[in-house]
mmCIF file of C-alpha atoms in Angstrom:
data_model
loop_
_atom_site.group_PDB
_atom_site.id
_atom_site.type_symbol
_atom_site.label_atom_id
_atom_site.label_comp_id
_atom_site.label_asym_id
_atom_site.label_seq_id
_atom_site.Cartn_x
_atom_site.Cartn_y
_atom_site.Cartn_z
ATOM 1 C CA MET A 245 98.456 21.192 -49.370
ATOM 2 C CA ARG A 246 100.183 17.879 -50.037
ATOM 3 C CA SER A 247 103.456 19.468 -51.187
ATOM 4 C CA ILE A 248 103.512 21.873 -48.236
ATOM 5 C CA LYS A 249 103.176 19.088 -45.674
ATOM 6 C CA SER A 250 105.798 16.903 -47.352
ATOM 7 C CA ALA A 251 108.205 19.838 -47.573
ATOM 8 C CA ALA A 252 107.689 20.624 -43.906
ATOM 9 C CA ILE A 253 108.526 17.098 -42.808
ATOM 10 C CA VAL A 254 111.639 16.881 -44.980
ATOM 11 C CA ALA A 255 112.772 20.346 -43.951
ATOM 12 C CA ALA A 256 112.418 19.541 -40.284
ATOM 13 C CA ALA A 257 114.717 16.575 -40.678
ATOM 14 C CA PHE A 258 117.410 18.943 -41.944
ATOM 15 C CA PHE A 259 116.628 21.708 -39.443
ATOM 16 C CA LEU A 260 115.178 23.974 -42.111
ATOM 17 C CA ALA A 261 111.653 23.963 -40.807
ATOM 18 C CA ALA A 262 111.876 27.627 -39.858
ATOM 19 C CA GLY A 263 111.574 28.601 -43.539
ATOM 20 C CA ILE A 264 108.548 26.413 -44.321
ATOM 21 C CA SER A 265 104.881 27.431 -43.995
ATOM 22 C CA ARG A 266 103.211 25.056 -41.575
ATOM 23 C CA ALA A 267 100.238 23.037 -42.767
ATOM 24 C CA PHE A 268 98.806 22.462 -39.299
ATOM 25 C CA GLU A 269 97.508 24.918 -36.721
ATOM 26 C CA TRP A 270 97.603 24.588 -32.934
ATOM 27 C CA PRO A 271 94.614 22.636 -31.581
ATOM 28 C CA SER A 272 93.703 25.441 -29.174
ATOM 29 C CA ARG A 273 92.828 28.986 -30.237
ATOM 30 C CA ASP A 274 94.284 30.587 -27.117
ATOM 31 C CA PHE A 275 97.572 28.656 -27.272
ATOM 32 C CA ASN A 276 100.812 30.051 -25.906
ATOM 33 C CA SER A 277 103.984 28.325 -24.761
ATOM 34 C CA GLU A 278 102.878 28.438 -21.134
ATOM 35 C CA ASN A 279 100.017 26.084 -22.048
ATOM 36 C CA LEU A 280 102.483 23.280 -22.837
ATOM 37 C CA ARG A 281 102.392 20.985 -19.821
ATOM 38 C CA ALA A 282 104.562 18.230 -21.303
ATOM 39 C CA THR A 283 106.358 17.942 -24.610
ATOM 40 C CA PHE A 284 106.994 15.263 -27.177
ATOM 41 C CA ALA A 285 109.517 12.539 -26.208
ATOM 42 C CA GLN A 286 109.678 13.479 -22.528
ATOM 43 C CA ASN A 287 109.631 10.687 -19.986
ATOM 44 C CA ARG A 288 106.377 9.347 -18.556
ATOM 45 C CA ASN A 289 106.544 6.245 -16.388
ATOM 46 C CA GLY A 290 109.541 4.846 -18.245
ATOM 47 C CA ASN A 291 108.229 5.537 -21.747
ATOM 48 C CA PHE A 292 108.436 8.376 -24.243
ATOM 49 C CA ILE A 293 105.441 10.710 -24.363
ATOM 50 C CA PRO A 294 104.174 10.538 -27.986
ATOM 51 C CA SER A 295 102.048 13.666 -27.471
ATOM 52 C CA GLN A 296 102.113 17.365 -26.866
ATOM 53 C CA ILE A 297 100.088 17.884 -23.677
ATOM 54 C CA PHE A 298 98.268 21.196 -23.324
ATOM 55 C CA ARG A 299 96.867 22.317 -19.993
ATOM 56 C CA GLU A 300 93.827 24.581 -19.786
ATOM 57 C CA ALA A 301 93.112 23.977 -23.469
ATOM 58 C CA ASP A 302 89.318 24.122 -22.886
ATOM 59 C CA GLU A 303 88.004 24.255 -26.483
ATOM 60 C CA VAL A 304 89.758 21.942 -28.945
ATOM 61 C CA THR A 305 89.887 22.709 -32.683
ATOM 62 C CA ALA A 306 90.863 20.661 -35.738
ATOM 63 C CA THR A 307 94.449 21.429 -36.720
ATOM 64 C CA ASP A 308 93.820 20.767 -40.423
ATOM 65 C CA GLY A 309 91.021 19.692 -42.719
ATOM 66 C CA GLY A 310 90.374 15.993 -43.019
ATOM 67 C CA ARG A 311 87.991 13.128 -42.426
ATOM 68 C CA VAL A 312 86.941 11.741 -39.084
ATOM 69 C CA THR A 313 88.033 8.103 -38.981
ATOM 70 C CA ILE A 314 87.753 6.910 -35.386
ATOM 71 C CA VAL A 315 86.171 8.086 -32.161
ATOM 72 C CA ILE A 316 87.200 6.105 -29.092
ATOM 73 C CA SER A 317 85.322 6.050 -25.822
ATOM 74 C CA GLU A 318 87.230 5.822 -22.569
ATOM 75 C CA HIS A 319 85.346 2.593 -21.824
ATOM 76 C CA GLN A 320 85.677 1.107 -25.312
ATOM 77 C CA ASP A 321 87.580 -2.168 -25.664
ATOM 78 C CA CYS A 322 87.867 -2.568 -29.433
ATOM 79 C CA ALA A 323 90.571 0.048 -30.170
ATOM 80 C CA SER A 324 93.676 -1.350 -28.527
ATOM 81 C CA TRP A 325 96.096 0.923 -30.447
ATOM 82 C CA PHE A 326 95.169 3.958 -28.356
ATOM 83 C CA GLU A 327 93.227 2.100 -25.662
ATOM 84 C CA SER A 328 91.734 4.050 -22.795
ATOM 85 C CA THR A 329 95.001 5.777 -21.853
ATOM 86 C CA LEU A 330 93.835 8.691 -24.022
ATOM 87 C CA GLY A 331 90.278 8.517 -22.687
ATOM 88 C CA ASN A 332 87.641 9.880 -25.056
ATOM 89 C CA CYS A 333 89.645 10.342 -28.245
ATOM 90 C CA ALA A 334 88.951 11.597 -31.773
ATOM 91 C CA ILE A 335 91.150 10.852 -34.806
ATOM 92 C CA ILE A 336 91.180 12.800 -38.086
ATOM 93 C CA ALA A 337 92.839 11.527 -41.274
ATOM 94 C CA HIS A 338 94.651 14.110 -43.421
ATOM 95 C CA GLU A 339 96.679 14.019 -46.631
ATOM 96 C CA ASP A 340 100.077 12.318 -46.865
ATOM 97 C CA ASN A 341 99.005 9.462 -44.546
ATOM 98 C CA LEU A 342 99.006 11.793 -41.540
ATOM 99 C CA VAL A 343 96.415 11.606 -38.786
ATOM 100 C CA SER A 344 95.843 13.942 -35.860
ATOM 101 C CA VAL A 345 94.748 12.558 -32.495
ATOM 102 C CA TYR A 346 92.846 14.486 -29.814
ATOM 103 C CA GLY A 347 92.793 12.715 -26.457
ATOM 104 C CA ASN A 348 91.175 13.436 -23.083
ATOM 105 C CA LEU A 349 87.956 14.912 -24.514
ATOM 106 C CA ASP A 350 84.811 15.005 -22.462
ATOM 107 C CA ALA A 351 82.114 12.441 -23.227
ATOM 108 C CA GLU A 352 79.672 14.920 -24.767
ATOM 109 C CA SER A 353 82.282 16.230 -27.217
ATOM 110 C CA ALA A 354 83.296 12.735 -28.272
ATOM 111 C CA ASP A 355 79.688 11.773 -28.939
ATOM 112 C CA SER A 356 78.959 14.828 -31.092
ATOM 113 C CA PHE A 357 82.261 14.584 -32.961
ATOM 114 C CA SER A 358 81.594 11.000 -34.027
ATOM 115 C CA LYS A 359 78.662 12.167 -36.163
ATOM 116 C CA LYS A 360 80.854 14.254 -38.488
ATOM 117 C CA GLN A 361 82.438 12.833 -41.647
ATOM 118 C CA LYS A 362 84.545 15.716 -42.953
ATOM 119 C CA ILE A 363 85.915 18.562 -40.891
ATOM 120 C CA ALA A 364 87.686 21.804 -41.804
ATOM 121 C CA SER A 365 90.753 23.334 -40.195
ATOM 122 C CA GLY A 366 89.923 25.432 -37.148
ATOM 123 C CA VAL A 367 86.474 23.918 -36.590
ATOM 124 C CA ALA A 368 85.695 23.314 -32.926
ATOM 125 C CA ILE A 369 85.836 19.644 -31.958
ATOM 126 C CA GLY A 370 84.664 20.019 -28.386
ATOM 127 C CA LYS A 371 85.845 20.419 -24.824
ATOM 128 C CA VAL A 372 88.675 18.863 -22.859
ATOM 129 C CA GLY A 373 87.700 16.489 -20.071
ATOM 130 C CA ASP A 374 89.412 14.215 -17.561
ATOM 131 C CA SER A 375 88.923 10.865 -19.269
ATOM 132 C CA ALA A 376 92.583 10.011 -19.989
ATOM 133 C CA TRP A 377 95.044 8.186 -17.741
ATOM 134 C CA SER A 378 96.833 11.364 -16.765
ATOM 135 C CA ASP A 379 97.769 13.206 -13.593
ATOM 136 C CA ILE A 380 97.194 16.505 -15.414
ATOM 137 C CA PRO A 381 93.550 17.609 -15.090
ATOM 138 C CA ASN A 382 91.826 19.476 -17.917
ATOM 139 C CA SER A 383 94.595 18.714 -20.422
ATOM 140 C CA LEU A 384 94.572 17.882 -24.114
ATOM 141 C CA GLU A 385 96.821 15.058 -25.377
ATOM 142 C CA PHE A 386 97.555 15.822 -29.024
ATOM 143 C CA GLN A 387 99.424 13.577 -31.454
ATOM 144 C CA ILE A 388 100.319 13.491 -35.150
ATOM 145 C CA VAL A 389 100.902 10.006 -36.565
ATOM 146 C CA ASP A 390 102.460 9.062 -39.906
ATOM 147 C CA THR A 391 100.582 5.860 -40.689
ATOM 148 C CA ALA A 392 102.734 5.010 -43.729
ATOM 149 C CA LYS A 393 105.998 5.150 -41.765
ATOM 150 C CA LYS A 394 104.379 3.810 -38.580
ATOM 151 C CA SER A 395 105.824 6.639 -36.554
ATOM 152 C CA VAL A 396 104.659 9.493 -34.340
ATOM 153 C CA LEU A 397 105.758 12.993 -35.356
ATOM 154 C CA ASN A 398 106.682 15.852 -33.083
ATOM 155 C CA PRO A 399 103.855 18.374 -33.672
ATOM 156 C CA LEU A 400 106.360 21.230 -33.363
ATOM 157 C CA ILE A 401 107.790 20.448 -36.818
ATOM 158 C CA LEU A 402 104.429 21.095 -38.472
ATOM 159 C CA MET A 403 103.002 23.853 -36.274
ATOM 160 C CA PRO A 404 103.460 27.626 -36.371
ATOM 161 C CA ARG A 405 106.610 28.736 -34.592
ATOM 162 C CA VAL A 406 106.292 29.903 -30.998
ATOM 163 C CA SER A 407 108.918 32.571 -30.339
ATOM 164 C CA SER A 408 108.429 32.421 -26.564
ATOM 165 C CA MET A 409 109.822 28.884 -26.271
ATOM 166 C CA GLN A 410 112.546 28.726 -23.627
ATOM 167 C CA ASP A 411 116.161 28.094 -24.543
ATOM 168 C CA PRO A 412 117.317 24.564 -23.751
ATOM 169 C CA ALA A 413 119.316 24.028 -20.573
ATOM 170 C CA LEU A 414 122.798 22.515 -20.719
ATOM 171 C CA ASP A 415 124.530 21.672 -17.455
ATOM 172 C CA GLY A 416 125.641 18.758 -15.317
ATOM 173 C CA ILE A 417 127.391 16.911 -18.154
ATOM 174 C CA THR A 418 128.400 13.348 -17.267
ATOM 175 C CA LEU A 419 129.859 10.375 -19.122
ATOM 176 C CA GLU A 420 128.890 6.786 -18.328
ATOM 177 C CA ASN A 421 131.139 3.899 -19.365
ATOM 178 C CA ARG A 422 130.107 0.354 -20.294
ATOM 179 C CA LEU A 423 130.339 -0.717 -16.642
ATOM 180 C CA GLY A 424 127.898 1.979 -15.520
ATOM 181 C CA ARG A 425 130.520 4.171 -13.868
ATOM 182 C CA VAL A 426 129.675 7.871 -14.143
ATOM 183 C CA PHE A 427 132.198 10.711 -14.558
ATOM 184 C CA GLU A 428 131.477 14.428 -14.194
ATOM 185 C CA LEU A 429 133.038 16.012 -17.240
ATOM 186 C CA SER A 430 133.606 19.395 -15.571
ATOM 187 C CA SER A 431 136.011 17.809 -13.057
ATOM 188 C CA THR A 432 137.474 15.019 -15.218
ATOM 189 C CA ARG A 433 140.670 15.685 -17.128
ATOM 190 C CA SER A 434 141.495 12.137 -18.223
ATOM 191 C CA LEU A 435 139.512 9.001 -19.018
ATOM 192 C CA GLN A 436 140.204 5.505 -20.182
ATOM 193 C CA ALA A 437 139.860 5.369 -23.964
ATOM 194 C CA GLY A 438 136.559 3.780 -24.950
ATOM 195 C CA THR A 439 132.843 4.304 -25.541
ATOM 196 C CA TYR A 440 130.704 6.458 -23.250
ATOM 197 C CA ARG A 441 127.098 7.556 -23.023
ATOM 198 C CA VAL A 442 126.780 11.329 -22.594
ATOM 199 C CA TYR A 443 124.144 12.819 -20.272
ATOM 200 C CA LYS A 444 123.083 16.253 -19.070
ATOM 201 C CA ASN A 445 120.909 17.370 -16.180
ATOM 202 C CA ARG A 446 117.286 16.729 -17.014
ATOM 203 C CA ARG A 447 115.090 19.830 -17.250
ATOM 204 C CA ASP A 448 111.490 19.007 -18.137
ATOM 205 C CA ALA A 449 110.557 22.690 -18.342
ATOM 206 C CA ASN A 450 112.943 23.370 -21.243
ATOM 207 C CA PRO A 451 114.173 20.083 -22.755
ATOM 208 C CA ALA A 452 116.456 19.963 -25.772
ATOM 209 C CA TYR A 453 114.833 19.391 -29.176
ATOM 210 C CA GLY A 454 118.136 18.396 -30.791
ATOM 211 C CA THR A 455 121.620 17.448 -29.600
ATOM 212 C CA THR A 456 124.956 17.061 -31.399
ATOM 213 C CA LEU A 457 128.243 15.659 -30.119
ATOM 214 C CA TYR A 458 131.610 16.612 -31.626
ATOM 215 C CA LEU A 459 135.049 15.121 -31.073
ATOM 216 C CA ASN A 460 138.025 17.188 -32.187
ATOM 217 C CA GLY A 461 135.770 19.199 -34.481
ATOM 218 C CA THR A 462 134.137 16.182 -36.140
ATOM 219 C CA GLU A 463 130.447 15.436 -35.607
ATOM 220 C CA LEU A 464 129.973 12.033 -33.986
ATOM 221 C CA GLU A 465 126.215 11.877 -33.452
ATOM 222 C CA SER A 466 123.138 14.056 -33.814
ATOM 223 C CA ILE A 467 119.758 13.232 -32.272
ATOM 224 C CA VAL A 468 116.576 15.150 -33.051
ATOM 225 C CA LYS A 469 113.281 14.640 -31.227
ATOM 226 C CA ASP A 470 111.133 14.853 -34.341
ATOM 227 C CA THR A 471 110.045 11.219 -34.680
ATOM 228 C CA LEU A 472 109.289 8.235 -32.482
ATOM 229 C CA LYS A 473 109.210 4.785 -34.057
ATOM 230 C CA MET A 474 108.291 1.413 -32.652
ATOM 231 C CA GLU A 475 111.358 -0.768 -32.079
ATOM 232 C CA GLU A 476 110.945 -4.193 -30.474
ATOM 233 C CA GLY A 477 107.617 -3.223 -29.009
ATOM 234 C CA ARG A 478 108.736 0.136 -27.577
ATOM 235 C CA LEU A 479 108.893 3.670 -28.903
ATOM 236 C CA ALA A 480 112.441 4.761 -29.726
ATOM 237 C CA ILE A 481 114.406 7.783 -30.959
ATOM 238 C CA SER A 482 117.056 7.350 -33.636
ATOM 239 C CA GLY A 483 120.602 8.646 -33.668
ATOM 240 C CA ILE A 484 123.395 6.409 -34.967
ATOM 241 C CA ARG A 485 121.231 3.678 -33.462
ATOM 242 C CA SER A 486 117.775 3.495 -31.874
ATOM 243 C CA TYR A 487 117.454 4.487 -28.220
ATOM 244 C CA SER A 488 114.584 3.561 -25.922
ATOM 245 C CA ALA A 489 113.291 5.662 -23.041
ATOM 246 C CA ASP A 490 115.205 3.690 -20.404
ATOM 247 C CA ILE A 491 118.468 4.776 -22.078
ATOM 248 C CA PHE A 492 117.294 8.334 -22.632
ATOM 249 C CA TYR A 493 116.076 8.734 -19.058
ATOM 250 C CA PRO A 494 117.993 6.266 -16.847
ATOM 251 C CA ASP A 495 116.838 8.083 -13.694
ATOM 252 C CA SER A 496 114.957 11.211 -12.654
ATOM 253 C CA SER A 497 117.964 13.519 -12.976
ATOM 254 C CA ARG A 498 119.615 12.700 -16.336
ATOM 255 C CA GLU A 499 118.807 13.015 -20.048
ATOM 256 C CA PHE A 500 120.754 11.183 -22.772
ATOM 257 C CA LEU A 501 122.591 13.213 -25.425
ATOM 258 C CA GLY A 502 124.340 10.506 -27.458
ATOM 259 C CA ARG A 503 127.353 8.179 -27.571
ATOM 260 C CA ILE A 504 130.967 9.193 -27.873
ATOM 261 C CA VAL A 505 134.192 7.228 -28.370
ATOM 262 C CA ILE A 506 137.199 8.723 -26.564
ATOM 263 C CA PRO A 507 140.453 7.771 -28.349
ATOM 264 C CA HIS A 508 143.973 7.843 -26.915
ATOM 265 C CA GLY A 509 145.580 11.285 -26.715
ATOM 266 C CA ASN A 510 144.362 14.837 -26.201
ATOM 267 C CA ASN A 511 140.745 15.375 -27.241
ATOM 268 C CA THR A 512 138.284 18.240 -27.477
ATOM 269 C CA VAL A 513 134.682 17.271 -26.744
ATOM 270 C CA THR A 514 131.933 19.715 -27.718
ATOM 271 C CA ILE A 515 128.310 19.216 -26.733
ATOM 272 C CA SER A 516 125.553 21.266 -28.358
ATOM 273 C CA VAL A 517 121.808 21.376 -27.616
ATOM 274 C CA ARG A 518 119.101 23.429 -29.359
ATOM 275 C CA ASN A 519 115.383 24.043 -29.250
ATOM 276 C CA ASN A 520 113.048 23.892 -32.243
ATOM 277 C CA LEU A 521 113.769 27.572 -32.991
ATOM 278 C CA GLU A 522 117.445 26.667 -33.480
ATOM 279 C CA ARG A 523 118.513 28.612 -30.398
ATOM 280 C CA GLU A 524 121.612 26.763 -29.305
ATOM 281 C CA ARG A 525 123.878 26.246 -26.316
ATOM 282 C CA SER A 526 127.282 24.563 -26.363
ATOM 283 C CA LEU A 527 129.950 23.428 -23.923
ATOM 284 C CA THR A 528 133.497 22.333 -24.740
ATOM 285 C CA TYR A 529 135.832 20.147 -22.644
ATOM 286 C CA ASN A 530 139.419 18.942 -23.001
ATOM 287 C CA VAL A 531 139.820 15.261 -22.160
ATOM 288 C CA GLN A 532 142.926 13.046 -22.192
ATOM 289 C CA GLY A 533 142.273 9.509 -23.418
ATOM 290 C CA ASN A 534 144.510 6.953 -21.641
#
């Protein structure tokens, strides 16, 4: 079990997760992709969502065997790490310093779950409630935390593949310079040489899992939504540098793809996005650097 989980995490980092047997199961027996209400690293009130949010989950099951470590009540004050934003919440410790977190349980489920010491994979934990700070009724907030690396993992890298996941959208590409001026790449043929942030139209229904930027055939930056780490008190995603949610989602219409440096001369800019099944979309533009 330990080697399988470690292999899955390493493989995901190199986009080889498709060939690894997952160690975790989905926390809902009747799961399908339509149950996903919000996905890992999407925007919620100016912060990254560290969870997969399942609507209509009803019965919640343990995703892997482990030991119950914490049960938090929605009115409990002593557990400030998760606080009451997750409402009634149960936490299971697994191998490899991983823990799974089940938020927004009903009060009865949380009470009964707290009496268990060990729990097996697939065992029913209880029912979903409306105890969390969420505008999504009857939804499960599920997290996987790496306590050793002090990071939150995208559950998709450890779960069984879901073939019905939508392809990522790629449109509305814009570049933003250091002064905040925005250029639509489809109608821009020349730009002042310099550094730009690259954005696409934001699509919460089918967000990109990974993005890569190329300049003249050379990869400049790749960002994968597999891990969130705390940086200066806020969750951040890493590319060449760490990016907070206010950079990733500067407004309601844009999503950050990475940074690019446009040099003088004729340049070919290629932008690629993919989902966790490695289904990919790309766009290429010719840009003159002045």
